[in-house]
Amino acid sequence: LNYTGNRRDAFTIAHEFGHMIHQELSKKQGVLNMDTPLTTAETASVFSEMLFFEHLKKGLKQDELLFMLAGKLEDIFSTLFRQVVMTNFERRIHEMDEELDTKDFDRIWFEENQRMFEKSVKLTKNYHLWWSYIPHFIHSPFYCYAYSYGQLLTLALYGLYKKSDAKEFVKTYTEFLSLGGSKSPKELVSMFGFDIDSKEFWEIGMQEVRHLLEEFERLLACKEN
């Protein structure tokens, strides 16, 4: 981190501080089990960002809050929805039996992105090629799903935190982080009384996204009036 005093730097510190807490708590699992799988690696870091985000909101003016909410929604969109597009693109590519040329890659990439954007933006011809700049597809196949999974997992846990008794949640959450990679994500989430195979759990995370969007829309409507 090259700290320049802007707000994004502060969020980066909160993010990395979350990683530090996670590693410090999980080190008791030993060198083989302290590191987490991709699906939970960003839990503490993103959770710390959300806590910092809520703290900052209290002292911001309307224009500043609108700016920050827009940025947070953009980040979530990029991490949650766009990574699903990338994963679906990869799945379709690997499901093909015949040899593909670049035009096939272009077409499938464009189709998957069009499904996400629909009529909200116009995708230009050059956008067909954008799959080619993403190294994960070559060096770390099927890595991208973990970004979406981790983002929604953390938002769901954050939603539980807001609804639950704070002391009880912190106790369970601390144990969750302390287990590192010694338990599966399914076992870890079960500590909160939820099953990651159920739609109900993931809907908690989606509801947090809706809350942010609704808050942004309310503030924008007030500003325009």
mmCIF file with all atom_site columns, N, CA, C and O in Angstrom, residues 92-123:
data_model
loop_
_atom_site.group_PDB
_atom_site.id
_atom_site.type_symbol
_atom_site.label_atom_id
_atom_site.label_alt_id
_atom_site.label_comp_id
_atom_site.label_asym_id
_atom_site.label_entity_id
_atom_site.label_seq_id
_atom_site.pdbx_PDB_ins_code
_atom_site.Cartn_x
_atom_site.Cartn_y
_atom_site.Cartn_z
_atom_site.occupancy
_atom_site.B_iso_or_equiv
_atom_site.pdbx_formal_charge
_atom_site.auth_seq_id
_atom_site.auth_comp_id
_atom_site.auth_asym_id
_atom_site.auth_atom_id
_atom_site.pdbx_PDB_model_num
ATOM 1   N N  . ARG A 1 92  ? -18.676 -22.623 -20.528 1.00 0.00 ? 92  ARG A N  1
ATOM 2   C CA . ARG A 1 92  ? -19.107 -22.883 -21.902 1.00 0.00 ? 92  ARG A CA 1
ATOM 3   C C  . ARG A 1 92  ? -17.929 -23.251 -22.803 1.00 0.00 ? 92  ARG A C  1
ATOM 4   O O  . ARG A 1 92  ? -18.048 -24.130 -23.663 1.00 0.00 ? 92  ARG A O  1
ATOM 5   N N  . ILE A 1 93  ? -16.801 -22.592 -22.590 1.00 0.00 ? 93  ILE A N  1
ATOM 6   C CA . ILE A 1 93  ? -15.612 -22.895 -23.396 1.00 0.00 ? 93  ILE A CA 1
ATOM 7   C C  . ILE A 1 93  ? -15.169 -24.338 -23.173 1.00 0.00 ? 93  ILE A C  1
ATOM 8   O O  . ILE A 1 93  ? -14.904 -25.091 -24.120 1.00 0.00 ? 93  ILE A O  1
ATOM 9   N N  . HIS A 1 94  ? -15.121 -24.754 -21.923 1.00 0.00 ? 94  HIS A N  1
ATOM 10  C CA . HIS A 1 94  ? -14.624 -26.096 -21.602 1.00 0.00 ? 94  HIS A CA 1
ATOM 11  C C  . HIS A 1 94  ? -15.640 -27.194 -21.924 1.00 0.00 ? 94  HIS A C  1
ATOM 12  O O  . HIS A 1 94  ? -15.269 -28.372 -21.999 1.00 0.00 ? 94  HIS A O  1
ATOM 13  N N  . GLU A 1 95  ? -16.879 -26.815 -22.098 1.00 0.00 ? 95  GLU A N  1
ATOM 14  C CA . GLU A 1 95  ? -17.898 -27.801 -22.462 1.00 0.00 ? 95  GLU A CA 1
ATOM 15  C C  . GLU A 1 95  ? -17.887 -28.124 -23.956 1.00 0.00 ? 95  GLU A C  1
ATOM 16  O O  . GLU A 1 95  ? -18.494 -29.111 -24.380 1.00 0.00 ? 95  GLU A O  1
ATOM 17  N N  . MET A 1 96  ? -17.200 -27.309 -24.735 1.00 0.00 ? 96  MET A N  1
ATOM 18  C CA . MET A 1 96  ? -17.157 -27.521 -26.182 1.00 0.00 ? 96  MET A CA 1
ATOM 19  C C  . MET A 1 96  ? -16.244 -28.697 -26.518 1.00 0.00 ? 96  MET A C  1
ATOM 20  O O  . MET A 1 96  ? -15.128 -28.803 -25.995 1.00 0.00 ? 96  MET A O  1
ATOM 21  N N  . ASP A 1 97  ? -16.705 -29.581 -27.380 1.00 0.00 ? 97  ASP A N  1
ATOM 22  C CA . ASP A 1 97  ? -15.924 -30.770 -27.750 1.00 0.00 ? 97  ASP A CA 1
ATOM 23  C C  . ASP A 1 97  ? -14.924 -30.488 -28.864 1.00 0.00 ? 97  ASP A C  1
ATOM 24  O O  . ASP A 1 97  ? -13.842 -31.074 -28.905 1.00 0.00 ? 97  ASP A O  1
ATOM 25  N N  . GLU A 1 98  ? -15.305 -29.600 -29.770 1.00 0.00 ? 98  GLU A N  1
ATOM 26  C CA . GLU A 1 98  ? -14.451 -29.363 -30.923 1.00 0.00 ? 98  GLU A CA 1
ATOM 27  C C  . GLU A 1 98  ? -13.418 -28.270 -30.629 1.00 0.00 ? 98  GLU A C  1
ATOM 28  O O  . GLU A 1 98  ? -13.525 -27.540 -29.644 1.00 0.00 ? 98  GLU A O  1
ATOM 29  N N  . GLU A 1 99  ? -12.430 -28.185 -31.489 1.00 0.00 ? 99  GLU A N  1
ATOM 30  C CA . GLU A 1 99  ? -11.412 -27.142 -31.355 1.00 0.00 ? 99  GLU A CA 1
ATOM 31  C C  . GLU A 1 99  ? -12.034 -25.785 -31.667 1.00 0.00 ? 99  GLU A C  1
ATOM 32  O O  . GLU A 1 99  ? -12.821 -25.649 -32.608 1.00 0.00 ? 99  GLU A O  1
ATOM 33  N N  . LEU A 1 100 ? -11.679 -24.787 -30.875 1.00 0.00 ? 100 LEU A N  1
ATOM 34  C CA . LEU A 1 100 ? -12.260 -23.456 -31.028 1.00 0.00 ? 100 LEU A CA 1
ATOM 35  C C  . LEU A 1 100 ? -11.238 -22.487 -31.606 1.00 0.00 ? 100 LEU A C  1
ATOM 36  O O  . LEU A 1 100 ? -10.039 -22.620 -31.361 1.00 0.00 ? 100 LEU A O  1
ATOM 37  N N  . ASP A 1 101 ? -11.733 -21.512 -32.343 1.00 0.00 ? 101 ASP A N  1
ATOM 38  C CA . ASP A 1 101 ? -10.852 -20.423 -32.756 1.00 0.00 ? 101 ASP A CA 1
ATOM 39  C C  . ASP A 1 101 ? -11.263 -19.159 -32.008 1.00 0.00 ? 101 ASP A C  1
ATOM 40  O O  . ASP A 1 101 ? -12.210 -19.167 -31.219 1.00 0.00 ? 101 ASP A O  1
ATOM 41  N N  . THR A 1 102 ? -10.561 -18.087 -32.224 1.00 0.00 ? 102 THR A N  1
ATOM 42  C CA . THR A 1 102 ? -10.810 -16.867 -31.450 1.00 0.00 ? 102 THR A CA 1
ATOM 43  C C  . THR A 1 102 ? -12.218 -16.317 -31.660 1.00 0.00 ? 102 THR A C  1
ATOM 44  O O  . THR A 1 102 ? -12.781 -15.692 -30.752 1.00 0.00 ? 102 THR A O  1
ATOM 45  N N  . LYS A 1 103 ? -12.799 -16.563 -32.812 1.00 0.00 ? 103 LYS A N  1
ATOM 46  C CA . LYS A 1 103 ? -14.156 -16.071 -33.058 1.00 0.00 ? 103 LYS A CA 1
ATOM 47  C C  . LYS A 1 103 ? -15.171 -16.749 -32.137 1.00 0.00 ? 103 LYS A C  1
ATOM 48  O O  . LYS A 1 103 ? -16.161 -16.135 -31.729 1.00 0.00 ? 103 LYS A O  1
ATOM 49  N N  . ASP A 1 104 ? -14.927 -18.016 -31.811 1.00 0.00 ? 104 ASP A N  1
ATOM 50  C CA . ASP A 1 104 ? -15.806 -18.719 -30.873 1.00 0.00 ? 104 ASP A CA 1
ATOM 51  C C  . ASP A 1 104 ? -15.687 -18.111 -29.478 1.00 0.00 ? 104 ASP A C  1
ATOM 52  O O  . ASP A 1 104 ? -16.686 -17.908 -28.784 1.00 0.00 ? 104 ASP A O  1
ATOM 53  N N  . PHE A 1 105 ? -14.454 -17.829 -29.082 1.00 0.00 ? 105 PHE A N  1
ATOM 54  C CA . PHE A 1 105 ? -14.234 -17.183 -27.787 1.00 0.00 ? 105 PHE A CA 1
ATOM 55  C C  . PHE A 1 105 ? -14.921 -15.815 -27.754 1.00 0.00 ? 105 PHE A C  1
ATOM 56  O O  . PHE A 1 105 ? -15.575 -15.464 -26.764 1.00 0.00 ? 105 PHE A O  1
ATOM 57  N N  . ASP A 1 106 ? -14.759 -15.062 -28.827 1.00 0.00 ? 106 ASP A N  1
ATOM 58  C CA . ASP A 1 106 ? -15.374 -13.734 -28.919 1.00 0.00 ? 106 ASP A CA 1
ATOM 59  C C  . ASP A 1 106 ? -16.892 -13.821 -28.764 1.00 0.00 ? 106 ASP A C  1
ATOM 60  O O  . ASP A 1 106 ? -17.508 -13.051 -28.019 1.00 0.00 ? 106 ASP A O  1
ATOM 61  N N  . ARG A 1 107 ? -17.485 -14.756 -29.480 1.00 0.00 ? 107 ARG A N  1
ATOM 62  C CA . ARG A 1 107 ? -18.948 -14.884 -29.488 1.00 0.00 ? 107 ARG A CA 1
ATOM 63  C C  . ARG A 1 107 ? -19.483 -15.268 -28.112 1.00 0.00 ? 107 ARG A C  1
ATOM 64  O O  . ARG A 1 107 ? -20.441 -14.653 -27.613 1.00 0.00 ? 107 ARG A O  1
ATOM 65  N N  . ILE A 1 108 ? -18.877 -16.270 -27.501 1.00 0.00 ? 108 ILE A N  1
ATOM 66  C CA . ILE A 1 108 ? -19.355 -16.742 -26.199 1.00 0.00 ? 108 ILE A CA 1
ATOM 67  C C  . ILE A 1 108 ? -19.171 -15.661 -25.133 1.00 0.00 ? 108 ILE A C  1
ATOM 68  O O  . ILE A 1 108 ? -20.044 -15.437 -24.290 1.00 0.00 ? 108 ILE A O  1
ATOM 69  N N  . TRP A 1 109 ? -18.035 -14.988 -25.174 1.00 0.00 ? 109 TRP A N  1
ATOM 70  C CA . TRP A 1 109 ? -17.786 -13.888 -24.232 1.00 0.00 ? 109 TRP A CA 1
ATOM 71  C C  . TRP A 1 109 ? -18.847 -12.801 -24.376 1.00 0.00 ? 109 TRP A C  1
ATOM 72  O O  . TRP A 1 109 ? -19.406 -12.320 -23.381 1.00 0.00 ? 109 TRP A O  1
ATOM 73  N N  . PHE A 1 110 ? -19.135 -12.433 -25.592 1.00 0.00 ? 110 PHE A N  1
ATOM 74  C CA . PHE A 1 110 ? -20.110 -11.371 -25.849 1.00 0.00 ? 110 PHE A CA 1
ATOM 75  C C  . PHE A 1 110 ? -21.501 -11.800 -25.394 1.00 0.00 ? 110 PHE A C  1
ATOM 76  O O  . PHE A 1 110 ? -22.232 -11.014 -24.775 1.00 0.00 ? 110 PHE A O  1
ATOM 77  N N  . GLU A 1 111 ? -21.870 -13.031 -25.677 1.00 0.00 ? 111 GLU A N  1
ATOM 78  C CA . GLU A 1 111 ? -23.198 -13.528 -25.295 1.00 0.00 ? 111 GLU A CA 1
ATOM 79  C C  . GLU A 1 111 ? -23.390 -13.520 -23.784 1.00 0.00 ? 111 GLU A C  1
ATOM 80  O O  . GLU A 1 111 ? -24.447 -13.116 -23.284 1.00 0.00 ? 111 GLU A O  1
ATOM 81  N N  . GLU A 1 112 ? -22.386 -13.971 -23.052 1.00 0.00 ? 112 GLU A N  1
ATOM 82  C CA . GLU A 1 112 ? -22.509 -14.028 -21.590 1.00 0.00 ? 112 GLU A CA 1
ATOM 83  C C  . GLU A 1 112 ? -22.576 -12.631 -20.981 1.00 0.00 ? 112 GLU A C  1
ATOM 84  O O  . GLU A 1 112 ? -23.316 -12.392 -20.028 1.00 0.00 ? 112 GLU A O  1
ATOM 85  N N  . ASN A 1 113 ? -21.808 -11.705 -21.523 1.00 0.00 ? 113 ASN A N  1
ATOM 86  C CA . ASN A 1 113 ? -21.857 -10.332 -21.019 1.00 0.00 ? 113 ASN A CA 1
ATOM 87  C C  . ASN A 1 113 ? -23.168 -9.651  -21.383 1.00 0.00 ? 113 ASN A C  1
ATOM 88  O O  . ASN A 1 113 ? -23.708 -8.870  -20.594 1.00 0.00 ? 113 ASN A O  1
ATOM 89  N N  . GLN A 1 114 ? -23.682 -9.963  -22.559 1.00 0.00 ? 114 GLN A N  1
ATOM 90  C CA . GLN A 1 114 ? -24.953 -9.377  -22.971 1.00 0.00 ? 114 GLN A CA 1
ATOM 91  C C  . GLN A 1 114 ? -26.085 -9.831  -22.058 1.00 0.00 ? 114 GLN A C  1
ATOM 92  O O  . GLN A 1 114 ? -27.008 -9.066  -21.758 1.00 0.00 ? 114 GLN A O  1
ATOM 93  N N  . ARG A 1 115 ? -26.008 -11.057 -21.592 1.00 0.00 ? 115 ARG A N  1
ATOM 94  C CA . ARG A 1 115 ? -27.018 -11.574 -20.652 1.00 0.00 ? 115 ARG A CA 1
ATOM 95  C C  . ARG A 1 115 ? -27.023 -10.765 -19.362 1.00 0.00 ? 115 ARG A C  1
ATOM 96  O O  . ARG A 1 115 ? -28.078 -10.557 -18.752 1.00 0.00 ? 115 ARG A O  1
ATOM 97  N N  . MET A 1 116 ? -25.858 -10.323 -18.933 1.00 0.00 ? 116 MET A N  1
ATOM 98  C CA . MET A 1 116 ? -25.771 -9.544  -17.700 1.00 0.00 ? 116 MET A CA 1
ATOM 99  C C  . MET A 1 116 ? -26.226 -8.103  -17.917 1.00 0.00 ? 116 MET A C  1
ATOM 100 O O  . MET A 1 116 ? -27.049 -7.577  -17.162 1.00 0.00 ? 116 MET A O  1
ATOM 101 N N  . PHE A 1 117 ? -25.704 -7.466  -18.938 1.00 0.00 ? 117 PHE A N  1
ATOM 102 C CA . PHE A 1 117 ? -25.984 -6.046  -19.149 1.00 0.00 ? 117 PHE A CA 1
ATOM 103 C C  . PHE A 1 117 ? -27.359 -5.793  -19.766 1.00 0.00 ? 117 PHE A C  1
ATOM 104 O O  . PHE A 1 117 ? -27.953 -4.733  -19.543 1.00 0.00 ? 117 PHE A O  1
ATOM 105 N N  . GLU A 1 118 ? -27.842 -6.751  -20.567 1.00 0.00 ? 118 GLU A N  1
ATOM 106 C CA . GLU A 1 118 ? -29.085 -6.584  -21.316 1.00 0.00 ? 118 GLU A CA 1
ATOM 107 C C  . GLU A 1 118 ? -29.075 -5.234  -22.040 1.00 0.00 ? 118 GLU A C  1
ATOM 108 O O  . GLU A 1 118 ? -28.168 -4.960  -22.813 1.00 0.00 ? 118 GLU A O  1
ATOM 109 N N  . LYS A 1 119 ? -30.035 -4.356  -21.760 1.00 0.00 ? 119 LYS A N  1
ATOM 110 C CA . LYS A 1 119 ? -30.121 -3.091  -22.488 1.00 0.00 ? 119 LYS A CA 1
ATOM 111 C C  . LYS A 1 119 ? -29.550 -1.909  -21.700 1.00 0.00 ? 119 LYS A C  1
ATOM 112 O O  . LYS A 1 119 ? -29.694 -0.756  -22.107 1.00 0.00 ? 119 LYS A O  1
ATOM 113 N N  . SER A 1 120 ? -28.900 -2.207  -20.568 1.00 0.00 ? 120 SER A N  1
ATOM 114 C CA . SER A 1 120 ? -28.404 -1.119  -19.717 1.00 0.00 ? 120 SER A CA 1
ATOM 115 C C  . SER A 1 120 ? -27.227 -0.381  -20.348 1.00 0.00 ? 120 SER A C  1
ATOM 116 O O  . SER A 1 120 ? -27.040 0.815   -20.124 1.00 0.00 ? 120 SER A O  1
ATOM 117 N N  . VAL A 1 121 ? -26.408 -1.095  -21.106 1.00 0.00 ? 121 VAL A N  1
ATOM 118 C CA . VAL A 1 121 ? -25.299 -0.471  -21.832 1.00 0.00 ? 121 VAL A CA 1
ATOM 119 C C  . VAL A 1 121 ? -25.216 -1.087  -23.226 1.00 0.00 ? 121 VAL A C  1
ATOM 120 O O  . VAL A 1 121 ? -25.699 -2.200  -23.450 1.00 0.00 ? 121 VAL A O  1
ATOM 121 N N  . LYS A 1 122 ? -24.595 -0.366  -24.123 1.00 0.00 ? 122 LYS A N  1
ATOM 122 C CA . LYS A 1 122 ? -24.385 -0.884  -25.472 1.00 0.00 ? 122 LYS A CA 1
ATOM 123 C C  . LYS A 1 122 ? -22.964 -1.418  -25.572 1.00 0.00 ? 122 LYS A C  1
ATOM 124 O O  . LYS A 1 122 ? -21.995 -0.675  -25.407 1.00 0.00 ? 122 LYS A O  1
ATOM 125 N N  . LEU A 1 123 ? -22.842 -2.700  -25.819 1.00 0.00 ? 123 LEU A N  1
ATOM 126 C CA . LEU A 1 123 ? -21.533 -3.317  -25.961 1.00 0.00 ? 123 LEU A CA 1
ATOM 127 C C  . LEU A 1 123 ? -21.051 -3.145  -27.397 1.00 0.00 ? 123 LEU A C  1
ATOM 128 O O  . LEU A 1 123 ? -21.731 -3.543  -28.340 1.00 0.00 ? 123 LEU A O  1
#
